[in-house]
mmCIF file of C-alpha atoms and ligand atoms in Angstrom:
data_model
loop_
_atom_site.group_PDB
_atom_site.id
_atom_site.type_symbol
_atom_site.label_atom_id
_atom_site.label_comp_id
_atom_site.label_asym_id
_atom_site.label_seq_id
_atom_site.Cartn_x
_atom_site.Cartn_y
_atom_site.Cartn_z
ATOM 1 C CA UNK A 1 -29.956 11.413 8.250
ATOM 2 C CA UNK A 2 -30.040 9.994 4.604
ATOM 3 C CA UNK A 3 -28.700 12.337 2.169
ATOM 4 C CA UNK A 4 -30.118 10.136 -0.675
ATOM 5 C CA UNK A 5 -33.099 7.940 -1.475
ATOM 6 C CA UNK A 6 -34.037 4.574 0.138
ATOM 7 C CA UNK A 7 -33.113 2.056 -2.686
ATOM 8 C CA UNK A 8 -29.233 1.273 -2.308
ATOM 9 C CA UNK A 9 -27.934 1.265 -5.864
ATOM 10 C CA UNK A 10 -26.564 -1.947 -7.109
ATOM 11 C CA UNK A 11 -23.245 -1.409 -9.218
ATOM 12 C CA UNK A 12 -20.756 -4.025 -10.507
ATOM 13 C CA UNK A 13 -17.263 -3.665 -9.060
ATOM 14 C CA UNK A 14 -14.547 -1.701 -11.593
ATOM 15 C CA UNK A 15 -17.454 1.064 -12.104
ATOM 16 C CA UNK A 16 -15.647 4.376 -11.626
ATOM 17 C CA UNK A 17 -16.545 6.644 -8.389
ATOM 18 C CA UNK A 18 -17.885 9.359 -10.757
ATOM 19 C CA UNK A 19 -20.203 7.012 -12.043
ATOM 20 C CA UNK A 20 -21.400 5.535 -8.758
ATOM 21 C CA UNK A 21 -21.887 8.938 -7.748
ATOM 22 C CA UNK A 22 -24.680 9.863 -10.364
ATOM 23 C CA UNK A 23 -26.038 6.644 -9.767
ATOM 24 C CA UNK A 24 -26.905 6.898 -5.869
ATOM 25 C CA UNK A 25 -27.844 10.522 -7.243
ATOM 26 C CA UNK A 26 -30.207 9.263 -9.966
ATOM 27 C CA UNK A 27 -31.660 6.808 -7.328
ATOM 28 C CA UNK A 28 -32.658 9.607 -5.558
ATOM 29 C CA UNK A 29 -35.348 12.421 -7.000
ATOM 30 C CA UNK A 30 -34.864 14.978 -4.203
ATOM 31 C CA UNK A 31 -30.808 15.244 -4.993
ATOM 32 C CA UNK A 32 -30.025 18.570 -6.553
ATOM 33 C CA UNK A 33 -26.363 17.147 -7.280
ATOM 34 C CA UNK A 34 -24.563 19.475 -4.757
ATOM 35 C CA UNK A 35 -23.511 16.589 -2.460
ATOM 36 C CA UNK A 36 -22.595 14.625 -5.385
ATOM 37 C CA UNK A 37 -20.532 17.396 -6.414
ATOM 38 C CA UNK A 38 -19.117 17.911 -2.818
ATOM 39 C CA UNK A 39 -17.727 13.881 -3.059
ATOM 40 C CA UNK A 40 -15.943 14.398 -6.292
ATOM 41 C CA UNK A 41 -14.384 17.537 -4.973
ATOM 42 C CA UNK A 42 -12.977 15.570 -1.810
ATOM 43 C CA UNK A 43 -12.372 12.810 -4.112
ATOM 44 C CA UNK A 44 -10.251 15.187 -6.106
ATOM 45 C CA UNK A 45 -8.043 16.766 -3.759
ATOM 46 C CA UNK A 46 -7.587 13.427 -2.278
ATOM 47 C CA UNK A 47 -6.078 12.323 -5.729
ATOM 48 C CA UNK A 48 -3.699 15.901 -5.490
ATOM 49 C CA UNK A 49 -2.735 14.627 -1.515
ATOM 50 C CA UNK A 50 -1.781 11.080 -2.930
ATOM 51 C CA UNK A 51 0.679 12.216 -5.280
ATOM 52 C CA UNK A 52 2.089 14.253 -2.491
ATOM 53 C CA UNK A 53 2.709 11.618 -0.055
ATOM 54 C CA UNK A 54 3.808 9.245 -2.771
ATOM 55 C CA UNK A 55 7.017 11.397 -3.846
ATOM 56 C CA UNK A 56 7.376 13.071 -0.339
ATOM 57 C CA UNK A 57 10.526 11.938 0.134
ATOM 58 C CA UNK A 58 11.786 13.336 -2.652
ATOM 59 C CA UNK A 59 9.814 16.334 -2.560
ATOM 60 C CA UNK A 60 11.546 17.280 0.794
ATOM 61 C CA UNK A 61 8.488 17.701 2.598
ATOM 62 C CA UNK A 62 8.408 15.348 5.165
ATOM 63 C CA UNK A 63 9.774 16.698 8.628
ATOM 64 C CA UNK A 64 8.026 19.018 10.666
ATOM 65 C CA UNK A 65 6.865 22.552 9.297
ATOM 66 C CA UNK A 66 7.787 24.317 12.158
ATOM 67 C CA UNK A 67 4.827 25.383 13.947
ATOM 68 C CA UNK A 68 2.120 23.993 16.129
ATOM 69 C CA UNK A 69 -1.548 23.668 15.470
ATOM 70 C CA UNK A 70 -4.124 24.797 18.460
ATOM 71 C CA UNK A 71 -3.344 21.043 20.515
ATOM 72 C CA UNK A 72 0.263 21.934 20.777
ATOM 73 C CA UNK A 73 1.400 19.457 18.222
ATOM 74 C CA UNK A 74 3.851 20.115 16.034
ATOM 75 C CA UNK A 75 2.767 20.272 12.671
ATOM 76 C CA UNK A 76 4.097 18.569 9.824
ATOM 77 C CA UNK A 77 4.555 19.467 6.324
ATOM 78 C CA UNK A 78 2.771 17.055 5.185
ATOM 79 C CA UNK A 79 -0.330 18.256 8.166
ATOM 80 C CA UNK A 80 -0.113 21.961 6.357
ATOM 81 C CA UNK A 81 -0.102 20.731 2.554
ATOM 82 C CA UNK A 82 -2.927 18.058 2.715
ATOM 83 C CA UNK A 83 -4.680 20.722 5.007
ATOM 84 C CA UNK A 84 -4.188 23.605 2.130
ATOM 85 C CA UNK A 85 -4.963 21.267 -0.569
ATOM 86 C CA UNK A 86 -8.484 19.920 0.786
ATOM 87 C CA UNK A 87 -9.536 23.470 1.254
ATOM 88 C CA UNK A 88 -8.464 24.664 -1.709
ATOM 89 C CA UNK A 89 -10.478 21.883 -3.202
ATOM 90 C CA UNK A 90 -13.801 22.797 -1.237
ATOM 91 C CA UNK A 91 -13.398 26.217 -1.814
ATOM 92 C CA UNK A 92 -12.828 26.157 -5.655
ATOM 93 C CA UNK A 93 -15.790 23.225 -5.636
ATOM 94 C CA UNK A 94 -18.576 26.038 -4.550
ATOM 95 C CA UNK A 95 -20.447 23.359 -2.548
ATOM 96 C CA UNK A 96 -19.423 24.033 0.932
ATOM 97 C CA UNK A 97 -19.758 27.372 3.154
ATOM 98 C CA UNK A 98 -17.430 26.587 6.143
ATOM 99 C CA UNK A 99 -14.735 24.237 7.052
ATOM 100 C CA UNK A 100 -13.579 22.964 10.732
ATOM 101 C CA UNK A 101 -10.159 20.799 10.313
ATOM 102 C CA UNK A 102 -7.747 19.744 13.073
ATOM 103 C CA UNK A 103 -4.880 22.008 11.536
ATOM 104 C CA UNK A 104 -6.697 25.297 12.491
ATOM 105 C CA UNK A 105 -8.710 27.081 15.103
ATOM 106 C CA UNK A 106 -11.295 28.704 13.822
ATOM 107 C CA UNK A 107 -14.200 27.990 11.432
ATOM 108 C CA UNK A 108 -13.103 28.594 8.151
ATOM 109 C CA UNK A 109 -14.803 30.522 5.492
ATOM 110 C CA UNK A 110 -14.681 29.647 1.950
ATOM 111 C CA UNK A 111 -16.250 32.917 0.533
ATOM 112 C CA UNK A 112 -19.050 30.548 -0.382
ATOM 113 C CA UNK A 113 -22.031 31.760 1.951
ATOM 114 C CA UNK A 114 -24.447 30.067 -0.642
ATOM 115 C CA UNK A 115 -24.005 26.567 -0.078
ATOM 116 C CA UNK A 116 -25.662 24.320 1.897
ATOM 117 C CA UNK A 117 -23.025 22.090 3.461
ATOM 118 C CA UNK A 118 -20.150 22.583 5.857
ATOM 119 C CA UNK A 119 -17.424 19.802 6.302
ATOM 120 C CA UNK A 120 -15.457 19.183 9.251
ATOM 121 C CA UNK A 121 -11.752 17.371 8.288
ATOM 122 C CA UNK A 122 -8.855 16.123 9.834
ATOM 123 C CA UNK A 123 -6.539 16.318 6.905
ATOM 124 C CA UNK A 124 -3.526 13.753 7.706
ATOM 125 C CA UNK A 125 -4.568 11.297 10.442
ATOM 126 C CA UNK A 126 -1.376 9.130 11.838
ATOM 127 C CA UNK A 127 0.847 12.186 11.718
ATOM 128 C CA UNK A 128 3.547 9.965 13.688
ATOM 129 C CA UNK A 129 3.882 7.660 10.525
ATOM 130 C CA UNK A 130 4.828 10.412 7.801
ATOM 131 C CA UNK A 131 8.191 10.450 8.229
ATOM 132 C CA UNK A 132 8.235 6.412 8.402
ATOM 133 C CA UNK A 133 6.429 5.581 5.850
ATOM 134 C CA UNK A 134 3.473 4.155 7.870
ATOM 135 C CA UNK A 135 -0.258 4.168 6.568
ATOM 136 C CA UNK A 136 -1.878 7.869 7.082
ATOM 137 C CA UNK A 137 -5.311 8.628 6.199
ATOM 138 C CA UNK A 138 -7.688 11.475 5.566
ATOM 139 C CA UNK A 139 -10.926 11.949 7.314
ATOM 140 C CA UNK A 140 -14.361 14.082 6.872
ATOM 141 C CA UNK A 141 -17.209 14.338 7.642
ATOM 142 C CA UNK A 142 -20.185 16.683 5.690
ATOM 143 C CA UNK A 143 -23.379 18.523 7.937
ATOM 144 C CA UNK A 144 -26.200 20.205 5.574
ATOM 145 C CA UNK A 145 -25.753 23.624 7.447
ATOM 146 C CA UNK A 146 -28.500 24.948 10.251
ATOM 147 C CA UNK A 147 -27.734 28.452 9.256
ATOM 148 C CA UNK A 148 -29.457 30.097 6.139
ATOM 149 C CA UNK A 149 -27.464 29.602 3.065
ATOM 150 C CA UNK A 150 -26.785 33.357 2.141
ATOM 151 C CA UNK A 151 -25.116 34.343 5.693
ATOM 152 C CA UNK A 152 -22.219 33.261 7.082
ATOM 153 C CA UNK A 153 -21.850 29.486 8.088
ATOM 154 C CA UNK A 154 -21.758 29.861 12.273
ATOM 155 C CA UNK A 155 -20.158 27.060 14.612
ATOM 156 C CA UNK A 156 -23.630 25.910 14.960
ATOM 157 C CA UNK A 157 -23.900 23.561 11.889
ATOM 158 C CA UNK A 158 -20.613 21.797 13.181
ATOM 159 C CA UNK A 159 -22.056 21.108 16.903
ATOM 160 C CA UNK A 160 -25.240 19.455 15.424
ATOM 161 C CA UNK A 161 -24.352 15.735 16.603
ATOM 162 C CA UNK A 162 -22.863 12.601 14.779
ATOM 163 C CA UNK A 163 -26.355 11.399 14.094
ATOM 164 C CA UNK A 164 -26.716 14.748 12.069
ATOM 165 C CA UNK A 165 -23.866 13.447 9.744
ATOM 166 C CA UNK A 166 -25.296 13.455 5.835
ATOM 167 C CA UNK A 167 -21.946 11.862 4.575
ATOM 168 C CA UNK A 168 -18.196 10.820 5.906
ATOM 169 C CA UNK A 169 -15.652 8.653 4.796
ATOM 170 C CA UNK A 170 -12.089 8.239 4.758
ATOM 171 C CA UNK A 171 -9.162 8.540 2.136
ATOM 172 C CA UNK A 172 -6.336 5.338 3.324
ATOM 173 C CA UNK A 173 -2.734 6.387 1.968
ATOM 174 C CA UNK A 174 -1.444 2.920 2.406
ATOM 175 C CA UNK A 175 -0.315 0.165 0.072
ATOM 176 C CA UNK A 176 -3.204 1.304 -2.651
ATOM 177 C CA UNK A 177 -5.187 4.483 -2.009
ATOM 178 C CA UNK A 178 -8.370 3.901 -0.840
ATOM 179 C CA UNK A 179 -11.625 6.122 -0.476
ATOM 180 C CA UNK A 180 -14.245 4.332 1.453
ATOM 181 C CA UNK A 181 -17.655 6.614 2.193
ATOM 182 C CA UNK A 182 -21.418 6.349 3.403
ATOM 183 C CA UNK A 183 -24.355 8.722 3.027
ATOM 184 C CA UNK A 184 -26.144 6.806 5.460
ATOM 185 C CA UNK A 185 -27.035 3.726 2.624
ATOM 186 C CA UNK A 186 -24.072 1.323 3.533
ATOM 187 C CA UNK A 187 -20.586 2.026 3.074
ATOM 188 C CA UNK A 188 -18.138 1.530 -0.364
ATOM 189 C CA UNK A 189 -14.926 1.175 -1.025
ATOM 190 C CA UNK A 190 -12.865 2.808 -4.201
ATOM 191 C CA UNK A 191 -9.445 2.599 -4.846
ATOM 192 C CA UNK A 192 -7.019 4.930 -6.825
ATOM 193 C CA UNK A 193 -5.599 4.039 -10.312
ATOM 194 C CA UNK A 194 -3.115 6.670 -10.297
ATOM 195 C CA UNK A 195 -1.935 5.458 -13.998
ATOM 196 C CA UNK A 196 -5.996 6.040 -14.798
ATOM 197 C CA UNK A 197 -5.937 9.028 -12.555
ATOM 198 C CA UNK A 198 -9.326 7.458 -11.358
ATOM 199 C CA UNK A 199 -10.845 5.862 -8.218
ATOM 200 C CA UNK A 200 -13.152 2.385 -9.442
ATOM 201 C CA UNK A 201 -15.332 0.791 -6.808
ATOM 202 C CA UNK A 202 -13.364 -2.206 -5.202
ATOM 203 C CA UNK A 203 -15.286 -2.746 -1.480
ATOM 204 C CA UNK A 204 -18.956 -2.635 -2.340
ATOM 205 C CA UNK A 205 -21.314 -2.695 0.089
ATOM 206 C CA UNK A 206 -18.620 -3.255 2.890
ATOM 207 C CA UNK A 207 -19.738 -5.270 5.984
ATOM 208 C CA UNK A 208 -17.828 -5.912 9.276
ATOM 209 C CA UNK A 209 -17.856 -9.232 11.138
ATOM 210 C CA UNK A 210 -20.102 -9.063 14.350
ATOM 211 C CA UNK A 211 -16.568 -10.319 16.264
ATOM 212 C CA UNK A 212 -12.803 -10.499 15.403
ATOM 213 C CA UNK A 213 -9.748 -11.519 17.518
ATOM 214 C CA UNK A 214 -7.568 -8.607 16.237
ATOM 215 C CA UNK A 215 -6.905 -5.834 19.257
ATOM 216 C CA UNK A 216 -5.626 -2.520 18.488
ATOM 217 C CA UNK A 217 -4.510 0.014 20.932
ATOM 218 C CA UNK A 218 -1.064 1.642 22.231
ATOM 219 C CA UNK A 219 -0.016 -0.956 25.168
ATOM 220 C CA UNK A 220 2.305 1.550 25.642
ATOM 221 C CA UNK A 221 -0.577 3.504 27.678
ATOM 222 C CA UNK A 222 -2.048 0.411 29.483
ATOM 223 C CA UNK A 223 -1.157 1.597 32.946
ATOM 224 C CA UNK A 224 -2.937 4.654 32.328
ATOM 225 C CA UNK A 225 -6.202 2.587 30.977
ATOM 226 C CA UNK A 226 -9.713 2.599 33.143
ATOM 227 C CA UNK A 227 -9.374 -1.120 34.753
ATOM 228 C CA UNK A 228 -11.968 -2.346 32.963
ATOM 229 C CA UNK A 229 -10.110 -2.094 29.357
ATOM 230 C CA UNK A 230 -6.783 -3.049 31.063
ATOM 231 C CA UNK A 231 -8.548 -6.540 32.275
ATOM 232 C CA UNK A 232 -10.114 -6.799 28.576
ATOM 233 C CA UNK A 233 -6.641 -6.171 26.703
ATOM 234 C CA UNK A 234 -5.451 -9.047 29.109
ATOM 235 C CA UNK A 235 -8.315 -11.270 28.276
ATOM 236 C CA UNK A 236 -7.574 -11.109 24.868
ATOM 237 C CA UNK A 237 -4.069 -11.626 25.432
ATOM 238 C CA UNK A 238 -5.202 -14.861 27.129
ATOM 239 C CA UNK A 239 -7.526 -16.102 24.188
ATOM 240 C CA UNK A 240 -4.768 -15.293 22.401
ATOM 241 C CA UNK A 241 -6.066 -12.499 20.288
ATOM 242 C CA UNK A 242 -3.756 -11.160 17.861
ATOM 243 C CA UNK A 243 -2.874 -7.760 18.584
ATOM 244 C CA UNK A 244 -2.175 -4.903 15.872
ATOM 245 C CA UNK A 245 -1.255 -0.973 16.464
ATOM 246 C CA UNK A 246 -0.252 0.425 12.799
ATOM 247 C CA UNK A 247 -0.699 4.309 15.066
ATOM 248 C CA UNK A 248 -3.197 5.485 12.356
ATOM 249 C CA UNK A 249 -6.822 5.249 13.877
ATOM 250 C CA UNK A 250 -8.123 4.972 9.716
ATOM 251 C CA UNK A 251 -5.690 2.261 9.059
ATOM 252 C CA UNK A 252 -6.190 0.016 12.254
ATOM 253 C CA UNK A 253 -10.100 0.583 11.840
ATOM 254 C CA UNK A 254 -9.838 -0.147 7.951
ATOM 255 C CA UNK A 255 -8.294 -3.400 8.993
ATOM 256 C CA UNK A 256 -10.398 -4.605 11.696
ATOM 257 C CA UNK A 257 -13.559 -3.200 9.822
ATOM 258 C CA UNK A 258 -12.384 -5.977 6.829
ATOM 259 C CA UNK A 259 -11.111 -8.805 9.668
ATOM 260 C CA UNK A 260 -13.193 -8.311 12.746
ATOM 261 C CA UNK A 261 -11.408 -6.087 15.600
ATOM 262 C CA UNK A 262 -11.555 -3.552 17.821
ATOM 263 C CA UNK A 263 -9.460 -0.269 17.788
ATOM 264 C CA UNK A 264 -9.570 1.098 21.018
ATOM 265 C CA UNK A 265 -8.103 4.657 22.441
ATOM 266 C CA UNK A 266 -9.859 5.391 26.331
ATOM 267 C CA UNK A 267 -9.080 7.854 28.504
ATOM 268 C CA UNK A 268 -5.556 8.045 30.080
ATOM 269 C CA UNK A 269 -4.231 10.121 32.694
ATOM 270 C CA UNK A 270 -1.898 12.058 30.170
ATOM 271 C CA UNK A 271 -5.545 12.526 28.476
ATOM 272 C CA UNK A 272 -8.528 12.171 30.204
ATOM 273 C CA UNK A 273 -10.897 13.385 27.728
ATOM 274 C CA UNK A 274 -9.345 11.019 25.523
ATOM 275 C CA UNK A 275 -6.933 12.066 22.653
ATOM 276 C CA UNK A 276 -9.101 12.257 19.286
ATOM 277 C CA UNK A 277 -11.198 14.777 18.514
ATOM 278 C CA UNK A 278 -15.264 13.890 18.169
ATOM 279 C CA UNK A 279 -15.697 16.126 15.416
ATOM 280 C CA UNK A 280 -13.714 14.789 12.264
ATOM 281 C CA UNK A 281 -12.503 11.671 14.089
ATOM 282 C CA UNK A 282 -15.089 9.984 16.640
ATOM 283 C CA UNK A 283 -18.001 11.028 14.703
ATOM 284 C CA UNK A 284 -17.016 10.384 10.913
ATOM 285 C CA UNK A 285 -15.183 6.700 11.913
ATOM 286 C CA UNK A 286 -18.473 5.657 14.114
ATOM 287 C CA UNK A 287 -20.952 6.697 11.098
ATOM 288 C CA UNK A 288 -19.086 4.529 9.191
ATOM 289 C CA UNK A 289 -18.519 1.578 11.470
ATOM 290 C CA UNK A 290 -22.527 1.890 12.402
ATOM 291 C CA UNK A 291 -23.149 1.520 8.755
ATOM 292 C CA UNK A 292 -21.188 -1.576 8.107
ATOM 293 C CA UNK A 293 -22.743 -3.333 11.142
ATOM 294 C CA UNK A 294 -20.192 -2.692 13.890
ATOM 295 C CA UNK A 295 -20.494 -0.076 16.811
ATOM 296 C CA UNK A 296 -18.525 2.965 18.464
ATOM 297 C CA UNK A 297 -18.807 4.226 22.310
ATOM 298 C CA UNK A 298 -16.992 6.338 24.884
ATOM 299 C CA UNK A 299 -16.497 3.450 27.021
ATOM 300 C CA UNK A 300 -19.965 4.430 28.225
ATOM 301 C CA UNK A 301 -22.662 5.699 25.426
ATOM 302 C CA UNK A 302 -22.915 5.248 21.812
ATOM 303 C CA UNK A 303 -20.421 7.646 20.603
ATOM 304 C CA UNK A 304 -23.325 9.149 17.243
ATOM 305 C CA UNK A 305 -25.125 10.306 20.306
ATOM 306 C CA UNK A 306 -22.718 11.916 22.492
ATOM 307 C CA UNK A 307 -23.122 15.438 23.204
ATOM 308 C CA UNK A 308 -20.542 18.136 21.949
ATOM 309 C CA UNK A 309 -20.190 21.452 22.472
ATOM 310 C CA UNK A 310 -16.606 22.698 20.842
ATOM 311 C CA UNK A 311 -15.396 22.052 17.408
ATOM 312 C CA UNK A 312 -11.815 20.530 18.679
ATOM 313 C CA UNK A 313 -13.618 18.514 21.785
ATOM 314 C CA UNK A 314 -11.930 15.272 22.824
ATOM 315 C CA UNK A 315 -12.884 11.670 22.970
ATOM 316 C CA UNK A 316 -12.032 8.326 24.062
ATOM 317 C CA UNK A 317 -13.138 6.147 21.294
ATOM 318 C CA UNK A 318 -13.395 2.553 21.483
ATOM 319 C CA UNK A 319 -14.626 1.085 17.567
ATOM 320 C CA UNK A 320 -14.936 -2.031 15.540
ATOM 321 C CA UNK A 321 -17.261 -5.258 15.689
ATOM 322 C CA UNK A 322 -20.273 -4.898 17.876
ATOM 323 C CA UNK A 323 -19.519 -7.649 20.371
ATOM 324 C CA UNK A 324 -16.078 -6.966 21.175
ATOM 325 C CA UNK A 325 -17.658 -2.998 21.681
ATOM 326 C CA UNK A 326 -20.341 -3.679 23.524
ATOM 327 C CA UNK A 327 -18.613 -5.928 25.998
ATOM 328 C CA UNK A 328 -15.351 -3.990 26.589
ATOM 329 C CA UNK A 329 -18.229 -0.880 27.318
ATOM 330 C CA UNK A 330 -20.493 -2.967 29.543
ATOM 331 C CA UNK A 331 -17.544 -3.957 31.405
ATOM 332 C CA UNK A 332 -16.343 -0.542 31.548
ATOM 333 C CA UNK A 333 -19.461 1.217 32.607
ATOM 334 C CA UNK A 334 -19.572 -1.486 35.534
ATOM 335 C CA UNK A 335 -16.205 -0.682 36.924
ATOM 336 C CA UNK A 336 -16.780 3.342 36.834
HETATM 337 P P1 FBP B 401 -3.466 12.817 14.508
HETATM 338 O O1 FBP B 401 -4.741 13.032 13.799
HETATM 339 O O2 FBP B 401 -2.887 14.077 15.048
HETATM 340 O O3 FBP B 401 -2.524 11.992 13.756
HETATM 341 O O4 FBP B 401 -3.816 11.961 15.862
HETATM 342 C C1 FBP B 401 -4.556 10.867 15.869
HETATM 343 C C2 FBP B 401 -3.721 9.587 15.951
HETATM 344 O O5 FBP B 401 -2.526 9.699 15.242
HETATM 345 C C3 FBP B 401 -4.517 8.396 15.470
HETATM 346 O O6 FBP B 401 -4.527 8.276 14.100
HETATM 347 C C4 FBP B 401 -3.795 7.246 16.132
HETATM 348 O O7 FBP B 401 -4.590 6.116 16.293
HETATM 349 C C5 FBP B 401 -3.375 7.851 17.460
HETATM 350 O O8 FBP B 401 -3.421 9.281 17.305
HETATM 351 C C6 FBP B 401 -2.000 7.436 17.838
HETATM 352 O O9 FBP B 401 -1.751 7.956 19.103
HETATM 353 P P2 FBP B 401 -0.548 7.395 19.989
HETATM 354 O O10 FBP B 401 0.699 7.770 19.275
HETATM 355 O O11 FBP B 401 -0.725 8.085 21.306
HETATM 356 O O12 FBP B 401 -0.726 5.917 20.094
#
């Protein structure tokens, strides 16, 4: 699904996201500017979660906020607050009906039935790494709803399938903050001038090498790994592959996407569907890798074309440059 025109839009690096925005949107003569609108709302409560993170420790709101969201995790402040401010954002914004994000149950309402698009979120990603300091991200990914605008957005237009994605991207808290995007015409790269309060284009037209020699996975988990990954892990030990685990599925895939890698999380015994969740993990990270020329599976089948059927359903994921992919899941596939 392209959510704008054919021509990509040519723009020099430095120009500000607002601006690239009306340009792919100009580009395009069937846009009616809602999903423009929809990127600068994410855009801005991405800018509100920055600051957040960035005096956190101050702020007293690292630490856990007490409860648990519906996978039994503990949730942390920091989960609750980015959560509440990327609603808030969509909600006030007008352009989406419904929200699915990893801190809550339920589809969420946003008392605008009008509106064409839904967006399914996972607000912090790399919870373990709030507390330390450690790289966290956002993620999301944006459906044009099934439904008819005017009624209630149904769990329908979130179970539509990652080919069925009009836009997702994710926000990188690390040593900058970084928005990177696609709507299905290649995939950019903006990062935040907090003194400017502004994100300017920075990664244009990002590409990923067809191989790397960077592995990233929790070794900590090999015994539990399907054989076939375990003997790939040790045959890039033996080529002497460098491995890197940051615990942040955005940051280790925004590093291997710019180096050539593979970011891989299969099925273990402690979680045999896998531990992320297809909707506004799997699905959102494999647009984007798909769009910059690198690939995402189960271990078995393209992961954009994997059935679901539940708004929190589990994955193993295994993502990054296409011929690392697509021989760790050849390999796999033979050994099942
Ligand atoms: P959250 O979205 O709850 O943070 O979970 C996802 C995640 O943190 C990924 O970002 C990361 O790659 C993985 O889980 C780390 O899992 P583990 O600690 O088991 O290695």
């Amino acid at each position: 699904m392209n959510a704008y025109s054919e021509d990509v839009v040519a723009v020099p690096v430095g120009t500000t996201l607002d601006r690239f925005i009306k340009r792919q949107q100009q580009a395009s003569p069937a846009a009616t500017g809602e999903l423009s609108q929809l990127l600068r709302d994410i855009a801005l409560a991405a800018k509100i979660v920055q600051r957040e993170i960035s005096r956190a420790g101050l702020l007293a709101v690292t630490g856990s906020f007490g409860t648990e969201n519906q996978h039994g995790e503990a949730q942390q402040k920091l989960d609750v607050i980015a959560h509440i401010r990327f609603l808030r954002a969509l909600r006030n914004g007008g352009e989406v009906a419904a929200v699915v994000s990893e801190e809550e149950d339920q589809v969420i309402h946003t008392g605008n039935p009008g509106s064409k698009y839904v967006v399914a979120i996972d607000p912090l990603d790399g919870s373990s790494n709030i507390d330390v300091n450690v790289s966290i991200g956002t993620i999301f990914s944006i459906y044009r709803r099934q439904s008819q605008p005017g009624t209630p957005a149904v769990e329908a237009d979130f179970l539509q399938g990652g080919l069925q994605q009009v836009a997702a991207g994710y926000v990188l808290y690390g040593t900058s903050t970084l928005l990177v995007y696609t709507t299905g015409q290649g995939v950019n790269g903006f990062t935040y001038n907090s003194s400017l309060g502004e994100f300017f284009l920075s990664h244009p037209t990002l590409t990923t090498p067809v191989d790397g020699r960077i592995y990233s996975c929790n070794e900590g988990n090999i015994v539990d790994y399907p054989l076939a990954i375990q003997q790939f892990i040790t045959a890039c030990q033996q080529a002497r592959f460098t491995a890197r685990y940051i615990g942040a599925l955005i940051a280790d895939v925004h590093r291997n996407l710019l180096k050539g890698g593979i970011y891989l999380y299969p099925a273990t015994q402690a979680a045999p569907a896998g531990k992320l969740r297809l909707l506004y993990e799997g699905f959102p990270m494999a647009f984007l890798i798909e769009q910059a020329g690198g690939s995402a599976t189960d271990g078995q089948q393209r992961l954009l074309t994997k059935p679901i059927s539940t708004l929190h359903q589990r994955t193993p994921l295994i993502i990054g440059s296409t011929q690392l992919v697509d021989l760790v899941t050849q390999q796999n596939k033979l050994l099942l």
